Coordinates of C-alpha atoms in Angstrom, one line a residue:
X1 CA -53.6 -45.3 -172.2
X2 CA -52.4 -48.5 -174.0
X3 CA -52.1 -50.8 -171.0
X4 CA -55.4 -51.6 -170.7
X5 CA -55.0 -53.8 -174.0
X6 CA -52.2 -55.5 -172.4
X7 CA -54.3 -58.5 -171.5
X8 CA -56.4 -59.0 -174.5
X9 CA -53.0 -59.4 -176.4
X10 CA -51.2 -61.6 -174.0
X11 CA -54.1 -63.4 -172.9
X12 CA -56.2 -64.0 -176.3
X13 CA -54.0 -63.2 -179.2
X14 CA -50.4 -64.1 -178.1
X15 CA -51.6 -67.0 -176.0
X16 CA -50.5 -70.0 -178.4
X17 CA -47.0 -68.6 -178.5
X18 CA -47.3 -68.5 -174.5
X19 CA -48.1 -72.1 -174.5
X20 CA -45.7 -73.2 -177.1
X21 CA -42.7 -71.9 -175.6
X22 CA -43.5 -73.4 -172.2
X23 CA -44.1 -76.6 -173.7
X24 CA -40.5 -76.2 -175.2
X25 CA -39.4 -75.3 -171.7
X26 CA -38.3 -71.7 -172.7
X27 CA -38.4 -69.5 -169.7
X28 CA -40.0 -66.0 -169.4
X29 CA -36.3 -64.1 -168.9
X30 CA -34.8 -66.1 -171.9
X31 CA -38.0 -64.3 -174.2
X32 CA -37.2 -61.0 -172.6
X33 CA -33.6 -61.0 -174.1
X34 CA -34.5 -62.5 -177.4
X35 CA -37.4 -59.7 -177.9
X36 CA -35.2 -57.1 -176.7
X37 CA -32.0 -58.5 -179.2
X38 CA -34.5 -58.1 -181.8
X39 CA -35.9 -54.7 -181.5
X40 CA -32.3 -53.5 -181.0
X41 CA -31.6 -55.4 -184.2
X42 CA -34.2 -54.0 -186.1
X43 CA -34.0 -50.5 -184.8
X44 CA -29.8 -50.1 -185.5
X45 CA -29.6 -51.9 -188.6
X46 CA -32.5 -51.0 -190.6
X47 CA -33.1 -47.0 -189.4
X48 CA -30.0 -45.9 -190.1
X49 CA -30.0 -47.6 -193.6
X50 CA -33.4 -45.8 -194.0
X51 CA -35.0 -48.9 -194.0
X52 CA -38.2 -47.5 -192.1
X53 CA -40.8 -50.1 -192.9
X54 CA -38.6 -53.1 -192.7
X55 CA -37.2 -51.8 -189.3
X56 CA -40.7 -51.2 -187.9
X57 CA -42.0 -54.4 -189.0
X58 CA -38.9 -56.5 -187.3
X59 CA -39.5 -53.9 -184.3
X60 CA -42.9 -55.2 -184.2
X61 CA -42.6 -58.6 -184.4
X62 CA -40.0 -58.9 -181.5
X63 CA -41.8 -56.1 -179.3
X64 CA -44.5 -58.5 -178.3
X65 CA -42.2 -60.1 -176.1
X66 CA -43.0 -58.0 -173.7
X67 CA -46.6 -59.1 -173.6
X68 CA -45.5 -63.0 -174.0
X69 CA -43.2 -63.1 -171.4
X70 CA -45.2 -61.4 -168.4
X71 CA -48.0 -63.9 -169.4
X72 CA -45.6 -66.8 -169.4
X73 CA -44.6 -65.8 -165.6
X74 CA -48.4 -65.7 -164.7
X75 CA -49.1 -69.1 -166.3
X76 CA -46.1 -70.5 -164.4
X77 CA -47.1 -69.0 -160.9
X78 CA -43.5 -67.3 -160.8
X79 CA -43.2 -64.1 -159.2
X80 CA -39.4 -63.4 -159.6
X81 CA -37.6 -60.1 -158.0
X82 CA -34.9 -60.6 -160.8
X83 CA -37.3 -61.4 -163.4
X84 CA -39.0 -57.8 -162.9
X85 CA -35.9 -56.2 -162.8
X86 CA -34.7 -57.8 -166.0
X87 CA -37.6 -56.7 -167.9
X88 CA -37.5 -53.2 -166.9
X89 CA -33.9 -53.1 -167.3
X90 CA -34.2 -54.4 -170.6
X91 CA -37.2 -52.1 -171.8
X92 CA -34.7 -49.5 -171.3
X93 CA -32.5 -50.8 -174.1
X94 CA -35.3 -51.5 -176.4
X95 CA -36.6 -48.0 -176.0
X96 CA -33.3 -46.5 -176.2
X97 CA -32.5 -48.4 -179.6
X98 CA -35.6 -47.2 -181.2
X99 CA -34.9 -43.8 -180.6
X100 CA -31.3 -44.2 -181.2
X101 CA -32.2 -45.7 -184.8
X102 CA -34.0 -42.9 -185.7
X103 CA -31.3 -40.5 -184.4
X104 CA -29.0 -42.2 -186.8
X105 CA -31.4 -42.1 -189.6
X106 CA -31.9 -38.3 -189.4
X107 CA -28.1 -38.1 -189.0
X108 CA -27.4 -40.1 -192.0
X109 CA -29.8 -38.6 -194.4
X110 CA -27.9 -37.6 -198.0
X111 CA -29.4 -34.2 -198.0
X112 CA -28.8 -33.4 -194.2
X113 CA -29.6 -30.0 -193.4
X114 CA -31.0 -27.9 -190.5
X115 CA -34.1 -29.7 -190.2
X116 CA -32.3 -33.3 -190.2
X117 CA -30.7 -32.0 -187.2
X118 CA -33.4 -30.6 -185.5
X119 CA -35.4 -34.1 -185.8
X120 CA -32.0 -35.8 -184.8
X121 CA -32.4 -33.7 -181.5
X122 CA -35.9 -34.4 -181.0
X123 CA -35.2 -38.2 -181.0
X124 CA -32.5 -37.8 -178.6
X125 CA -34.8 -35.8 -176.5
X126 CA -37.5 -38.2 -176.7
X127 CA -35.0 -41.0 -175.7
X128 CA -33.5 -39.3 -172.8
X129 CA -36.8 -38.1 -171.7
X130 CA -38.6 -41.5 -171.7
X131 CA -35.8 -42.8 -169.7
X132 CA -36.4 -40.4 -167.2
X133 CA -39.7 -41.0 -167.2
X134 CA -39.2 -44.4 -166.2
X135 CA -36.2 -43.6 -163.9
X136 CA -38.7 -41.0 -161.9
X137 CA -41.2 -43.6 -161.2
X138 CA -38.8 -46.4 -159.9
X139 CA -36.8 -44.0 -157.9
X140 CA -39.7 -42.6 -156.4
X141 CA -41.2 -46.1 -155.4
X142 CA -37.9 -47.1 -153.9
X143 CA -38.5 -44.4 -151.7
X144 CA -42.0 -45.1 -150.5
X145 CA -43.8 -42.6 -153.2
X146 CA -45.9 -43.2 -156.0
X147 CA -45.0 -41.4 -159.2
X148 CA -47.5 -42.9 -161.7
X149 CA -49.3 -40.7 -164.2
X150 CA -48.8 -38.6 -167.1
X151 CA -49.3 -38.6 -170.7
X152 CA -46.6 -40.6 -172.1
X153 CA -46.3 -43.9 -171.0
X154 CA -43.8 -46.6 -172.3
X155 CA -46.5 -48.3 -174.3
X156 CA -48.0 -45.3 -175.7
X157 CA -44.5 -43.8 -176.8
X158 CA -43.6 -47.0 -178.6
X159 CA -46.9 -47.7 -180.3
X160 CA -47.0 -44.1 -181.6
X161 CA -43.6 -43.6 -183.0
X162 CA -43.5 -47.3 -184.5
X163 CA -47.0 -46.5 -186.1
X164 CA -46.5 -43.3 -187.2
X165 CA -42.8 -44.4 -188.4
X166 CA -44.4 -47.2 -190.8
X167 CA -47.0 -45.1 -192.0
X168 CA -44.9 -42.4 -193.1
X169 CA -42.6 -45.0 -195.2
X170 CA -45.9 -46.7 -196.5
X171 CA -47.1 -43.5 -197.7
X172 CA -44.0 -41.5 -198.3
X173 CA -45.2 -38.7 -195.7
X174 CA -42.5 -38.0 -193.5
X175 CA -44.3 -35.4 -191.9
X176 CA -46.5 -37.7 -189.7
X177 CA -42.8 -39.1 -188.4
X178 CA -42.1 -35.6 -187.6
X179 CA -45.2 -34.4 -186.2
X180 CA -45.0 -37.6 -183.8
X181 CA -41.9 -36.6 -182.7
X182 CA -42.8 -33.1 -181.8
X183 CA -45.8 -34.5 -179.8
X184 CA -43.7 -37.0 -177.9
X185 CA -41.0 -34.7 -177.1
X186 CA -43.6 -32.3 -175.3
X187 CA -45.7 -35.5 -174.0
X188 CA -42.4 -37.0 -172.1
X189 CA -41.3 -33.3 -170.9
X190 CA -44.9 -32.9 -169.4
X191 CA -44.7 -36.5 -167.8
X192 CA -41.5 -35.8 -166.1
X193 CA -42.5 -32.4 -165.0
X194 CA -46.0 -34.2 -163.8
X195 CA -44.3 -37.0 -161.7
X196 CA -41.6 -34.6 -159.9
X197 CA -44.4 -32.3 -159.0
X198 CA -46.3 -35.3 -157.6
X199 CA -43.5 -36.6 -155.9
X200 CA -42.2 -33.1 -154.3
X201 CA -45.9 -32.8 -152.5
X202 CA -45.7 -36.3 -151.2
X203 CA -41.7 -35.7 -150.1
X204 CA -43.1 -32.5 -148.3
X205 CA -45.9 -34.4 -146.6
X206 CA -44.1 -37.3 -145.5
X207 CA -41.1 -34.7 -144.4
X208 CA -43.6 -32.9 -142.4
X209 CA -45.0 -36.1 -140.7
X210 CA -41.3 -37.3 -139.6
X211 CA -40.5 -33.9 -138.5
X212 CA -43.8 -34.0 -136.2
X213 CA -43.2 -37.5 -135.0
X214 CA -39.5 -36.8 -134.0
X215 CA -39.4 -33.1 -133.1
X216 CA -35.8 -31.9 -133.5
X217 CA -34.5 -34.7 -136.0
X218 CA -34.7 -33.8 -139.9
X219 CA -35.4 -36.6 -142.2
X220 CA -32.2 -38.0 -143.8
X221 CA -31.4 -36.9 -147.4
X222 CA -31.1 -40.0 -149.7
X223 CA -29.1 -39.6 -152.9
X224 CA -28.7 -41.7 -155.8

């Protein structure tokens, strides 16, 4: 849902930073790395200490690197396979840090109780299922199939948890963060199931086509 706003932010709001970094000779890959390190620092230093708002502000400041680096690469006319791999890999690290930092926050609450344990588990669930969502798409595309779709793309997950965590800290309404974790837990689970079902249908059609084209020969199985 939020993917449509990337061009506006990267091409308009943040474009002065794009030009500045290019003028300084900074590479898009370096911007990606610094942005990920900043996100990890904001999540893993401030969230576990209970400084949710500060953590959100630090993460937000660095998460825009994900828009800047891509725009920089386009301005340079550079299509780098390693750059795409590097960006996707570091995205997983940054996402894991955000939800991992929230899990550490719930684990360290002084009034630790069953509710804290529940939301700790929800944060870990969102961490794992978010990674599976991305992996399912990448693995399907490596096999020549399409696994796009669902209701919990990376930008949706990241923006929603950061906004609601920040608001919960500003207004002292932790229920906003709790509800968001429940919604994301359900949305990521749905997205994984949706993508698996989509790939299953495509795989059956491709396997049937292979069998029809080469009677007596079964399509080779590919495992990770």
